Coordinates of N, CA, C and O and ligand atoms in Angstrom, one line a residue:
P305 N 133.9 -1.7 57.2 CA 133.0 -1.7 58.2 C 131.9 -2.8 58.2 O 131.4 -3.2 59.2
R306 N 131.6 -3.0 57.0 CA 130.3 -3.9 56.9 C 130.7 -5.4 57.5 O 129.9 -5.9 58.1
A307 N 132.0 -5.6 57.3 CA 132.3 -7.0 57.7 C 132.4 -7.1 59.2 O 132.1 -8.2 59.9
T308 N 132.4 -5.9 59.9 CA 132.4 -6.0 61.4 C 131.1 -5.8 62.1 O 131.0 -5.8 63.2
T309 N 130.0 -5.5 61.1 CA 128.8 -5.0 61.8 C 128.1 -6.2 62.8 O 127.5 -6.0 63.6
H310 N 128.5 -7.3 62.4 CA 128.0 -8.7 63.1 C 128.9 -9.0 64.1 O 128.7 -10.0 64.9
M311 N 130.1 -8.5 64.2 CA 131.0 -8.9 65.2 C 130.7 -8.4 66.7 O 130.2 -7.5 66.8
K312 N 131.1 -9.3 67.6 CA 130.5 -9.4 68.9 C 131.6 -8.2 69.5 O 132.7 -8.3 69.5
I313 N 130.9 -7.3 70.4 CA 131.5 -6.4 71.2 C 131.3 -7.2 72.7 O 130.2 -7.2 73.1
F314 N 132.4 -7.5 73.3 CA 132.2 -8.1 74.7 C 131.9 -7.0 75.7 O 132.6 -6.1 75.6
P315 N 131.2 -7.5 76.6 CA 131.0 -6.5 77.8 C 132.3 -6.6 78.7 O 133.0 -7.6 78.8
R316 N 132.7 -5.4 79.0 CA 134.1 -5.3 79.6 C 133.9 -5.4 81.2 O 132.8 -4.7 81.8
T317 N 134.9 -5.8 81.9 CA 135.0 -5.7 83.4 C 135.5 -4.5 83.8 O 136.3 -3.9 82.9
E318 N 135.4 -4.1 85.1 CA 136.0 -2.8 85.5 C 136.8 -2.9 86.8 O 136.6 -3.9 87.5
F319 N 137.7 -2.1 87.1 CA 138.5 -2.0 88.4 C 137.5 -2.3 89.4 O 136.4 -1.7 89.6
G320 N 137.9 -3.1 90.4 CA 137.0 -3.7 91.5 C 136.5 -5.1 91.2 O 136.3 -5.7 92.3
D321 N 136.4 -5.4 90.1 CA 135.9 -6.8 89.8 C 137.2 -7.8 90.1 O 138.3 -7.6 89.7
P322 N 137.0 -8.7 91.0 CA 137.9 -9.7 91.5 C 138.7 -10.3 90.2 O 139.8 -10.8 90.5
I323 N 138.0 -10.6 89.1 CA 138.6 -11.4 87.9 C 139.8 -10.5 87.4 O 140.7 -11.1 87.0
L324 N 139.9 -9.2 87.8 CA 141.0 -8.3 87.4 C 142.2 -8.5 88.3 O 143.4 -7.9 88.0
R325 N 141.9 -9.1 89.5 CA 143.0 -9.2 90.5 C 143.4 -10.9 90.6 O 144.2 -11.2 91.4
A326 N 142.9 -11.6 89.7 CA 143.3 -13.0 89.8 C 144.2 -13.5 88.7 O 144.5 -12.7 87.9
K327 N 145.0 -14.4 89.0 CA 146.1 -14.9 88.1 C 145.2 -15.8 87.1 O 144.6 -16.7 87.4
A328 N 145.4 -15.4 86.0 CA 144.7 -16.1 84.7 C 145.2 -17.5 84.5 O 146.3 -17.8 84.7
K329 N 144.3 -18.4 84.1 CA 144.8 -19.8 83.8 C 145.4 -19.8 82.3 O 145.0 -19.1 81.6
P330 N 146.5 -20.5 82.3 CA 147.0 -20.9 80.9 C 146.0 -21.3 79.8 O 145.0 -22.0 80.3
V331 N 146.0 -20.8 78.7 CA 145.1 -21.3 77.7 C 145.6 -22.7 77.1 O 146.7 -22.8 76.8
P332 N 144.8 -23.8 77.4 CA 145.2 -25.0 76.8 C 145.3 -24.9 75.4 O 144.5 -24.4 74.7
L333 N 146.6 -25.4 74.7 CA 146.8 -25.1 73.4 C 145.9 -25.7 72.4 O 145.7 -25.2 71.3
V334 N 145.2 -26.9 72.8 CA 144.3 -27.5 72.0 C 143.1 -26.6 71.8 O 142.4 -26.6 70.6
L335 N 142.8 -25.6 72.5 CA 141.8 -24.6 72.4 C 142.0 -23.8 71.1 O 141.1 -23.3 70.4
V336 N 143.2 -23.5 71.0 CA 143.7 -22.6 69.9 C 143.1 -23.1 68.5 O 142.8 -22.4 67.5
K337 N 143.0 -24.3 68.4 CA 142.7 -25.1 67.1 C 141.1 -25.2 66.9 O 140.7 -25.7 65.9
K338 N 140.4 -24.9 68.0 CA 139.0 -25.1 68.0 C 138.4 -24.1 67.1 O 139.0 -22.8 67.1
S339 N 137.2 -24.2 66.6 CA 136.5 -23.3 65.6 C 136.2 -22.0 66.4 O 136.3 -21.0 65.6
G340 N 135.9 -21.9 67.6 CA 135.4 -20.8 68.3 C 136.5 -19.8 68.6 O 136.4 -18.6 68.8
F341 N 137.8 -20.2 68.5 CA 139.0 -19.4 68.8 C 139.1 -18.3 68.1 O 139.4 -17.1 68.6
P342 N 139.4 -18.5 66.8 CA 139.5 -17.3 65.8 C 138.4 -16.2 66.0 O 138.7 -14.9 66.0
K343 N 137.1 -16.5 66.5 CA 136.1 -15.6 66.7 C 136.3 -14.8 68.0 O 136.1 -13.8 68.0
L344 N 136.7 -15.7 68.9 CA 137.0 -14.9 70.1 C 138.3 -13.9 70.0 O 138.0 -12.7 70.4
I345 N 139.3 -14.1 69.3 CA 140.3 -13.3 69.1 C 139.9 -12.1 68.2 O 140.1 -10.9 68.7
A346 N 139.1 -12.3 67.2 CA 138.3 -11.3 66.2 C 137.7 -10.5 67.2 O 137.7 -9.1 67.1
G347 N 136.8 -10.9 68.0 CA 135.9 -10.3 68.9 C 136.8 -9.4 69.9 O 136.3 -8.2 70.3
M348 N 137.8 -9.8 70.3 CA 138.7 -9.1 71.3 C 139.2 -8.0 70.6 O 139.2 -6.7 71.1
F349 N 139.7 -8.0 69.4 CA 140.4 -6.9 68.5 C 139.4 -6.0 68.3 O 139.4 -4.6 68.5
H350 N 138.0 -6.3 67.9 CA 136.9 -5.4 67.6 C 136.4 -4.8 69.0 O 136.2 -3.4 68.9
T351 N 136.3 -5.5 70.1 CA 136.0 -4.6 71.3 C 137.0 -3.7 71.7 O 136.8 -2.6 72.0
M352 N 138.3 -4.0 71.4 CA 139.4 -3.2 71.9 C 139.3 -1.9 71.0 O 139.3 -0.7 71.5
R353 N 139.1 -2.1 69.6 CA 139.1 -0.9 68.7 C 137.9 0.0 69.1 O 138.0 1.3 69.0
R354 N 136.8 -0.7 69.2 CA 135.6 0.2 69.5 C 135.7 1.0 70.8 O 135.1 2.0 70.8
A355 N 136.4 0.6 71.7 CA 136.7 1.3 72.9 C 137.9 2.3 72.7 O 138.4 2.7 73.8
D356 N 138.4 2.4 71.6 CA 139.6 3.2 71.4 C 140.8 2.7 72.1 O 141.7 3.5 72.6
G357 N 141.0 1.5 72.3 CA 142.1 0.8 73.0 C 143.2 0.3 72.2 O 143.0 0.3 70.8
I358 N 144.4 0.1 72.7 CA 145.4 -0.5 71.9 C 146.0 -1.8 72.5 O 146.8 -2.5 72.0
G359 N 145.2 -2.2 73.5 CA 145.5 -3.7 74.1 C 144.3 -4.1 74.9 O 143.6 -3.2 75.4
L360 N 143.9 -5.3 74.9 CA 142.9 -5.8 75.8 C 143.3 -7.3 76.2 O 143.6 -8.1 75.4
A361 N 143.3 -7.6 77.6 CA 143.5 -8.7 78.1 C 142.3 -9.6 78.4 O 141.1 -9.1 78.6
A362 N 142.3 -10.9 78.2 CA 140.9 -11.7 78.4 C 140.3 -11.4 79.7 O 139.0 -11.3 79.9
P363 N 140.8 -11.2 80.9 CA 140.3 -10.9 82.2 C 139.4 -9.5 82.0 O 138.4 -9.4 82.6
Q364 N 139.7 -8.8 81.2 CA 139.0 -7.6 80.7 C 137.7 -7.6 80.3 O 136.8 -6.8 80.1
I365 N 137.5 -8.9 79.7 CA 136.1 -9.3 79.0 C 135.5 -10.6 79.8 O 134.7 -11.3 79.3
G366 N 136.1 -10.7 81.1 CA 135.5 -11.6 82.0 C 136.1 -13.0 81.9 O 135.3 -14.0 82.3
L367 N 137.0 -13.3 81.0 CA 137.7 -14.5 80.7 C 139.0 -14.6 81.5 O 140.0 -14.0 81.1
S368 N 139.1 -15.4 82.5 CA 140.3 -15.5 83.3 C 141.3 -16.5 82.8 O 141.8 -17.7 83.0
Y369 N 141.8 -15.9 81.4 CA 142.9 -16.8 80.7 C 143.8 -16.0 80.3 O 143.8 -14.9 80.1
Q370 N 145.1 -16.6 80.1 CA 146.2 -15.9 79.6 C 146.2 -15.6 78.2 O 147.0 -16.4 77.6
L371 N 145.5 -14.6 77.8 CA 145.2 -14.3 76.5 C 145.2 -12.7 76.4 O 144.4 -12.2 77.2
A372 N 145.9 -12.2 75.4 CA 145.6 -10.6 75.3 C 145.8 -10.3 73.9 O 146.7 -11.0 73.1
V373 N 145.4 -9.3 73.4 CA 145.5 -8.7 72.0 C 146.0 -7.3 72.2 O 145.8 -6.5 73.0
I374 N 146.9 -7.1 71.2 CA 147.6 -5.7 71.0 C 147.6 -5.2 69.7 O 148.0 -6.0 68.7
Q375 N 147.2 -4.1 69.3 CA 147.5 -3.3 68.3 C 147.5 -1.9 68.5 O 146.5 -1.3 68.7
L376 N 148.8 -1.3 68.2 CA 149.0 0.1 68.4 C 148.3 0.7 67.1 O 148.4 0.1 66.0
A377 N 147.7 1.9 67.3 CA 147.1 2.8 66.4 C 146.8 4.0 67.0 O 146.7 4.2 68.2
P378 N 146.5 5.1 66.2 CA 146.3 6.4 66.8 C 145.1 6.4 67.4 O 144.0 5.8 67.0
T379 N 145.0 7.0 68.7 CA 143.7 6.9 69.4 C 143.3 8.5 69.6 O 144.2 9.5 69.3
K380 N 142.4 8.7 70.2 CA 141.8 10.1 70.6 C 142.8 10.7 71.4 O 143.0 11.9 71.1
H381 N 143.5 10.1 72.3 CA 144.4 10.7 73.2 C 145.8 10.6 72.8 O 146.9 11.1 73.4
R382 N 146.1 9.7 71.9 CA 147.5 9.5 71.3 C 147.4 9.5 69.7 O 147.5 8.5 69.1
K383 N 147.2 10.7 69.3 CA 146.9 10.8 67.7 C 148.0 10.7 67.0 O 147.9 10.1 65.8
T384 N 149.3 10.5 67.5 CA 150.6 10.3 66.8 C 151.2 8.9 66.8 O 152.1 8.6 66.3
L385 N 150.3 8.1 67.6 CA 150.9 6.7 67.7 C 150.9 6.0 66.5 O 150.0 6.0 65.6
K386 N 152.1 5.3 66.0 CA 152.3 4.7 64.8 C 151.5 3.3 64.9 O 151.7 2.5 65.9
A387 N 150.9 2.9 63.8 CA 150.2 1.7 63.9 C 150.9 0.6 63.8 O 152.3 0.6 63.3
S388 N 150.7 -0.6 64.6 CA 151.6 -1.8 64.6 C 150.7 -2.9 64.0 O 149.5 -2.8 63.8
E389 N 151.4 -4.2 63.8 CA 150.7 -5.2 63.3 C 149.6 -5.6 64.5 O 149.9 -5.2 65.6
K390 N 148.7 -6.6 64.2 CA 147.9 -7.2 65.1 C 148.6 -8.3 65.8 O 149.1 -9.1 65.1
L391 N 148.6 -8.4 67.3 CA 149.4 -9.3 67.9 C 148.4 -10.0 68.9 O 147.7 -9.3 69.7
A392 N 148.1 -11.3 68.8 CA 147.6 -12.0 69.9 C 148.6 -12.7 70.7 O 149.4 -13.6 70.2
L393 N 148.7 -12.5 72.0 CA 149.5 -13.2 72.9 C 148.8 -14.3 73.8 O 148.0 -13.9 74.6
I394 N 149.2 -15.5 73.5 CA 148.7 -16.6 74.3 C 149.7 -17.1 75.2 O 150.8 -17.4 74.9
N395 N 149.4 -17.3 76.6 CA 150.4 -17.6 77.6 C 151.8 -16.8 77.5 O 152.8 -17.6 77.6
P396 N 151.8 -15.6 77.4 CA 153.0 -14.9 77.3 C 153.7 -14.9 78.6 O 153.3 -14.9 79.6
K397 N 155.1 -15.0 78.6 CA 155.9 -15.0 79.7 C 157.0 -14.1 79.3 O 157.8 -14.0 78.5
L398 N 157.3 -13.1 80.4 CA 158.4 -12.2 80.3 C 159.6 -13.0 80.7 O 159.9 -13.6 81.9
I399 N 160.7 -13.1 79.7 CA 161.8 -13.7 80.0 C 163.1 -13.0 80.3 O 164.0 -13.4 80.8
R400 N 163.0 -11.8 79.8 CA 164.0 -10.8 80.0 C 163.6 -9.4 80.1 O 162.7 -9.1 79.5
A401 N 164.2 -8.7 81.0 CA 163.6 -7.2 81.0 C 165.0 -6.3 81.3 O 165.7 -6.6 82.2
S402 N 165.0 -5.2 80.6 CA 166.2 -4.3 80.9 C 166.0 -3.7 82.2 O 165.0 -3.5 82.7
K403 N 167.1 -3.3 82.8 CA 167.1 -2.7 84.1 C 166.6 -1.2 83.8 O 165.9 -0.6 84.7
N404 N 166.9 -0.6 82.6 CA 166.5 0.7 82.5 C 165.0 0.9 82.3 O 164.3 -0.1 81.6
K405 N 164.5 1.8 83.0 CA 162.9 2.0 82.8 C 162.6 3.4 82.3 O 163.4 4.4 82.3
A406 N 161.4 3.4 81.6 CA 160.9 4.6 81.1 C 159.7 5.1 81.8 O 159.0 4.0 82.2
Y407 N 159.3 6.4 81.9 CA 158.0 6.7 82.6 C 157.1 7.3 81.4 O 157.6 8.2 80.7
D408 N 156.0 6.8 81.5 CA 155.0 7.5 80.5 C 153.6 7.3 81.1 O 153.4 6.4 81.9
W409 N 152.6 8.0 80.4 CA 151.4 8.0 80.9 C 150.7 6.6 80.3 O 150.9 6.3 79.3
E410 N 149.8 6.1 81.2 CA 149.0 4.9 80.8 C 147.6 4.9 81.3 O 147.2 5.7 82.3
G411 N 146.6 4.5 80.6 CA 145.2 4.3 81.0 C 144.9 3.0 80.8 O 145.8 2.1 80.5
C412 N 143.7 2.6 81.2 CA 143.2 1.2 80.9 C 141.9 1.2 80.6 O 141.0 2.0 81.3
L413 N 141.5 0.2 79.8 CA 139.9 0.2 79.3 C 139.2 0.0 80.6 O 137.9 0.0 80.5
S414 N 139.6 -0.6 81.7 CA 139.0 -1.1 82.7 C 138.8 0.0 83.8 O 138.2 -0.2 84.8
L415 N 139.4 1.1 83.4 CA 139.3 2.3 84.5 C 139.1 3.5 83.6 O 140.1 4.0 83.3
D416 N 137.9 3.8 83.3 CA 137.7 5.0 82.3 C 138.0 6.3 82.9 O 137.8 6.5 84.1
G417 N 138.5 7.1 82.0 CA 138.6 8.5 82.4 C 139.8 8.9 83.3 O 140.0 9.9 83.7
V418 N 140.7 8.0 83.6 CA 141.9 8.3 84.3 C 143.2 7.9 83.6 O 143.2 6.8 82.9
R419 N 144.2 8.7 84.1 CA 145.7 8.2 83.5 C 146.7 8.4 84.6 O 146.3 9.3 85.5
G420 N 147.7 7.7 84.5 CA 148.8 7.7 85.5 C 150.2 7.6 84.9 O 150.2 6.8 83.9
K421 N 151.2 8.2 85.6 CA 152.6 7.8 84.9 C 153.1 6.6 85.5 O 153.2 6.5 86.8
V422 N 153.6 5.7 84.7 CA 153.9 4.2 85.1 C 155.4 4.1 84.7 O 155.7 4.4 83.4
P423 N 156.3 3.6 85.4 CA 157.5 3.0 85.0 C 157.5 1.7 84.4 O 156.7 0.9 85.0
R424 N 158.2 1.6 83.2 CA 158.1 0.2 82.6 C 159.6 -0.1 82.1 O 160.3 0.9 81.8
H425 N 160.1 -1.2 81.9 CA 161.1 -1.7 81.5 C 161.2 -1.2 80.0 O 160.2 -1.3 79.2
K426 N 162.3 -0.7 79.5 CA 162.3 -0.1 78.3 C 162.4 -1.2 77.2 O 161.8 -1.0 76.2
T427 N 163.1 -2.2 77.5 CA 163.1 -3.4 76.6 C 162.9 -4.7 77.1 O 163.2 -4.8 78.4
I428 N 162.1 -5.5 76.6 CA 161.7 -6.9 77.2 C 161.7 -7.9 76.2 O 161.6 -7.7 74.8
T429 N 161.9 -9.1 76.6 CA 161.9 -10.3 75.7 C 160.7 -11.2 76.3 O 160.8 -11.4 77.6
V430 N 159.9 -11.5 75.4 CA 158.5 -12.2 75.7 C 158.5 -13.5 74.9 O 158.8 -13.5 73.8
R431 N 158.1 -14.6 75.6 CA 157.8 -15.8 75.0 C 156.3 -16.0 74.9 O 155.7 -15.9 75.9
Y432 N 155.7 -16.3 73.6 CA 154.3 -16.3 73.6 C 153.8 -17.3 72.5 O 154.6 -17.6 71.6
T433 N 152.7 -17.7 72.5 CA 152.2 -18.5 71.3 C 151.1 -17.5 70.7 O 150.4 -16.7 71.3
D434 N 151.0 -17.5 69.3 CA 150.2 -16.8 68.6 C 148.9 -17.5 68.2 O 148.8 -18.7 68.7
E435 N 147.9 -16.7 67.7 CA 146.6 -17.4 67.5 C 146.6 -18.5 66.5 O 145.6 -19.2 66.3
R436 N 147.6 -18.7 65.8 CA 147.8 -20.0 65.0 C 148.4 -21.1 65.6 O 148.6 -22.1 65.1
G437 N 148.8 -20.9 66.8 CA 149.5 -21.9 67.7 C 151.0 -21.9 67.5 O 151.7 -22.8 67.9
V438 N 151.6 -20.9 66.9 CA 153.0 -20.8 66.7 C 153.6 -20.2 67.9 O 153.3 -19.0 68.3
A439 N 154.8 -20.7 68.2 CA 155.6 -20.1 69.4 C 156.5 -19.0 68.9 O 157.1 -19.2 67.8
H440 N 156.6 -17.9 69.7 CA 157.4 -16.9 69.3 C 158.3 -16.4 70.7 O 157.8 -16.5 71.6
T441 N 159.6 -16.0 70.3 CA 160.4 -15.3 71.3 C 160.7 -14.0 70.8 O 161.3 -14.0 69.6
R442 N 160.2 -12.9 71.3 CA 160.3 -11.5 70.6 C 160.8 -10.6 71.6 O 160.4 -10.5 72.9
T443 N 161.7 -9.8 71.1 CA 162.2 -8.6 71.8 C 161.5 -7.4 71.3 O 161.5 -7.1 70.1
V444 N 160.9 -6.6 72.3 CA 160.3 -5.4 72.0 C 160.7 -4.2 72.9 O 161.2 -4.5 74.0
T445 N 160.6 -3.0 72.3 CA 161.2 -1.9 73.0 C 160.2 -0.7 73.0 O 159.3 -0.9 72.2
G446 N 160.5 0.2 73.7 CA 159.7 1.5 73.6 C 158.2 1.4 74.0 O 158.0 0.6 74.9
F447 N 157.3 2.1 73.3 CA 156.0 2.0 73.8 C 155.2 0.7 73.6 O 154.4 0.3 74.5
L448 N 155.7 0.0 72.5 CA 155.2 -1.4 72.4 C 155.5 -2.4 73.7 O 154.7 -3.0 73.9
A449 N 156.9 -2.0 74.1 CA 157.1 -2.9 75.4 C 156.3 -2.4 76.5 O 156.0 -3.3 77.3
R450 N 155.9 -1.3 76.6 CA 155.1 -0.8 77.7 C 153.7 -1.5 77.5 O 153.3 -2.1 78.4
V451 N 153.0 -1.5 76.4 CA 151.8 -2.0 76.3 C 152.0 -3.6 76.5 O 151.1 -4.2 77.2
F452 N 152.9 -4.3 76.2 CA 153.1 -5.7 76.3 C 153.1 -5.8 77.8 O 152.4 -6.9 78.3
Q453 N 153.9 -5.0 78.4 CA 154.0 -5.1 80.1 C 152.8 -4.9 80.8 O 152.2 -5.5 81.6
H454 N 152.0 -3.9 80.3 CA 150.6 -3.7 80.9 C 149.7 -4.8 80.6 O 148.9 -5.4 81.6
E455 N 149.6 -5.3 79.4 CA 148.7 -6.5 79.1 C 149.2 -7.9 79.8 O 148.3 -8.5 80.5
I456 N 150.4 -8.1 79.9 CA 150.9 -9.2 80.8 C 150.6 -9.1 82.3 O 150.2 -10.0 82.8
D457 N 150.7 -7.9 82.7 CA 150.4 -7.8 84.2 C 148.9 -8.1 84.3 O 148.6 -8.7 85.4
H458 N 148.0 -7.7 83.4 CA 146.6 -8.1 83.4 C 146.4 -9.5 83.8 O 145.5 -9.8 84.4
L459 N 147.2 -10.3 83.1 CA 147.1 -11.9 83.3 C 147.6 -12.3 84.6 O 147.4 -13.5 84.8
N460 N 148.2 -11.4 85.3 CA 148.7 -11.9 86.7 C 148.1 -11.1 87.7 O 148.5 -11.0 88.9
G461 N 146.9 -10.5 87.3 CA 146.2 -9.8 88.4 C 146.7 -8.3 88.8 O 146.3 -7.8 89.9
T462 N 147.7 -7.8 88.0 CA 148.3 -6.5 88.4 C 147.8 -5.4 87.5 O 147.6 -5.7 86.2
L463 N 147.4 -4.3 88.0 CA 146.8 -3.3 87.3 C 147.9 -2.0 87.3 O 148.9 -2.2 88.1
Y464 N 147.9 -1.2 86.3 CA 148.9 -0.1 86.1 C 149.1 0.7 87.4 O 150.1 1.1 87.8
V465 N 148.1 0.9 88.2 CA 148.2 1.8 89.3 C 149.0 1.1 90.3 O 149.7 1.8 91.2
D466 N 149.2 -0.2 90.3 CA 150.1 -1.0 91.2 C 151.5 -0.7 91.0 O 152.4 -0.9 91.7
R467 N 151.8 -0.3 89.7 CA 153.2 0.0 89.2 C 153.6 1.4 89.4 O 154.7 1.8 89.2
M468 N 152.6 2.3 89.8 CA 152.8 3.6 89.8 C 153.8 4.0 91.0 O 153.5 3.4 92.2
E469 N 154.8 4.7 90.8 CA 155.7 5.2 92.0 C 155.1 6.3 92.6 O 155.4 6.7 93.7
N470 N 154.4 7.2 91.8 CA 153.9 8.5 92.2 C 152.5 8.6 92.0 O 152.1 9.0 91.0
M471 N 151.7 8.2 93.1 CA 150.1 8.1 92.9 C 149.6 9.6 92.7 O 148.5 9.9 92.2
K472 N 150.5 10.6 92.9 CA 150.0 12.0 92.6 C 150.0 12.3 91.3 O 149.3 13.4 91.0
T473 N 150.5 11.6 90.5 CA 150.3 11.6 89.0 C 148.9 11.2 88.4 O 148.6 11.6 87.5
L474 N 148.2 10.3 89.3 CA 146.9 10.0 88.7 C 146.0 11.2 88.4 O 145.9 12.1 89.2
S475 N 145.6 11.3 87.2 CA 144.9 12.4 86.7 C 143.7 11.9 85.9 O 143.6 10.9 85.3
T476 N 142.7 13.0 85.9 CA 141.5 12.8 84.9 C 142.0 13.1 83.5 O 143.1 13.6 83.3
I477 N 141.2 12.7 82.5 CA 141.6 13.0 81.2 C 141.9 14.2 81.0 O 143.0 14.8 80.3
T478 N 141.1 15.3 81.3 CA 141.3 16.6 81.2 C 142.7 17.2 81.8 O 143.3 17.9 81.1
E479 N 143.0 16.7 83.0 CA 144.3 17.1 83.5 C 145.4 16.4 82.9 O 146.3 17.1 82.6
F480 N 145.3 15.1 82.4 CA 146.3 14.5 81.6 C 146.6 15.2 80.3 O 147.7 15.3 79.9
R481 N 145.5 15.7 79.7 CA 145.6 16.4 78.4 C 146.6 17.8 78.7 O 147.3 18.2 77.7
K482 N 146.4 18.4 79.8 CA 147.1 19.6 80.1 C 148.5 19.1 80.2 O 149.7 20.0 80.0
R483 N 148.9 18.0 80.9 CA 150.3 17.6 81.3 C 151.1 16.9 80.4 O 152.2 16.9 80.4
A484 N 150.4 16.0 79.6 CA 151.0 15.1 78.6 C 151.4 15.9 77.4 O 150.7 16.4 76.6
K485 N 152.8 16.0 77.2 CA 153.4 16.8 76.1 C 152.8 18.1 75.9 O 152.0 18.3 74.9
Ligands
LIG1684 ZN1 144.5 -2.4 81.2

């Protein structure tokens, strides 16, 4: 914890802010090599964890760039979630998606206190660059695939409520806790 005491928590944007509706600009890869970049990534992970989140996209901290961080970990409302590695996605592109979809609850750090049931592709293949500038093509499935899709949507100005097929599932946290499992 001591190492994180000086780390920056970025102020977050909220639903209604036009930056969450804009298509984010690609990150110029020369930026990845600049000294401030690891600090930005570390600050995004820190901001995400402090908010009890498992994913955070740059537009959610007011930066309209194609950059997102993901790390699955148990949260207040998903206590059994298995921890994953830390992932930084730079300029991610969805290159394949299964026809099969799964429905599960989602929330968003930009919309406090609300959850909804969202259909997502079960398996996706994504091409992205990591925080060291290394390119990856990765196939992910299950809940991690859901989080990837949620974050990539953020970079295109799409929010999870746009993906919902049944808006009647939109619930407060209290109602969500009654209904989820
Ligand atoms: Zn979100």
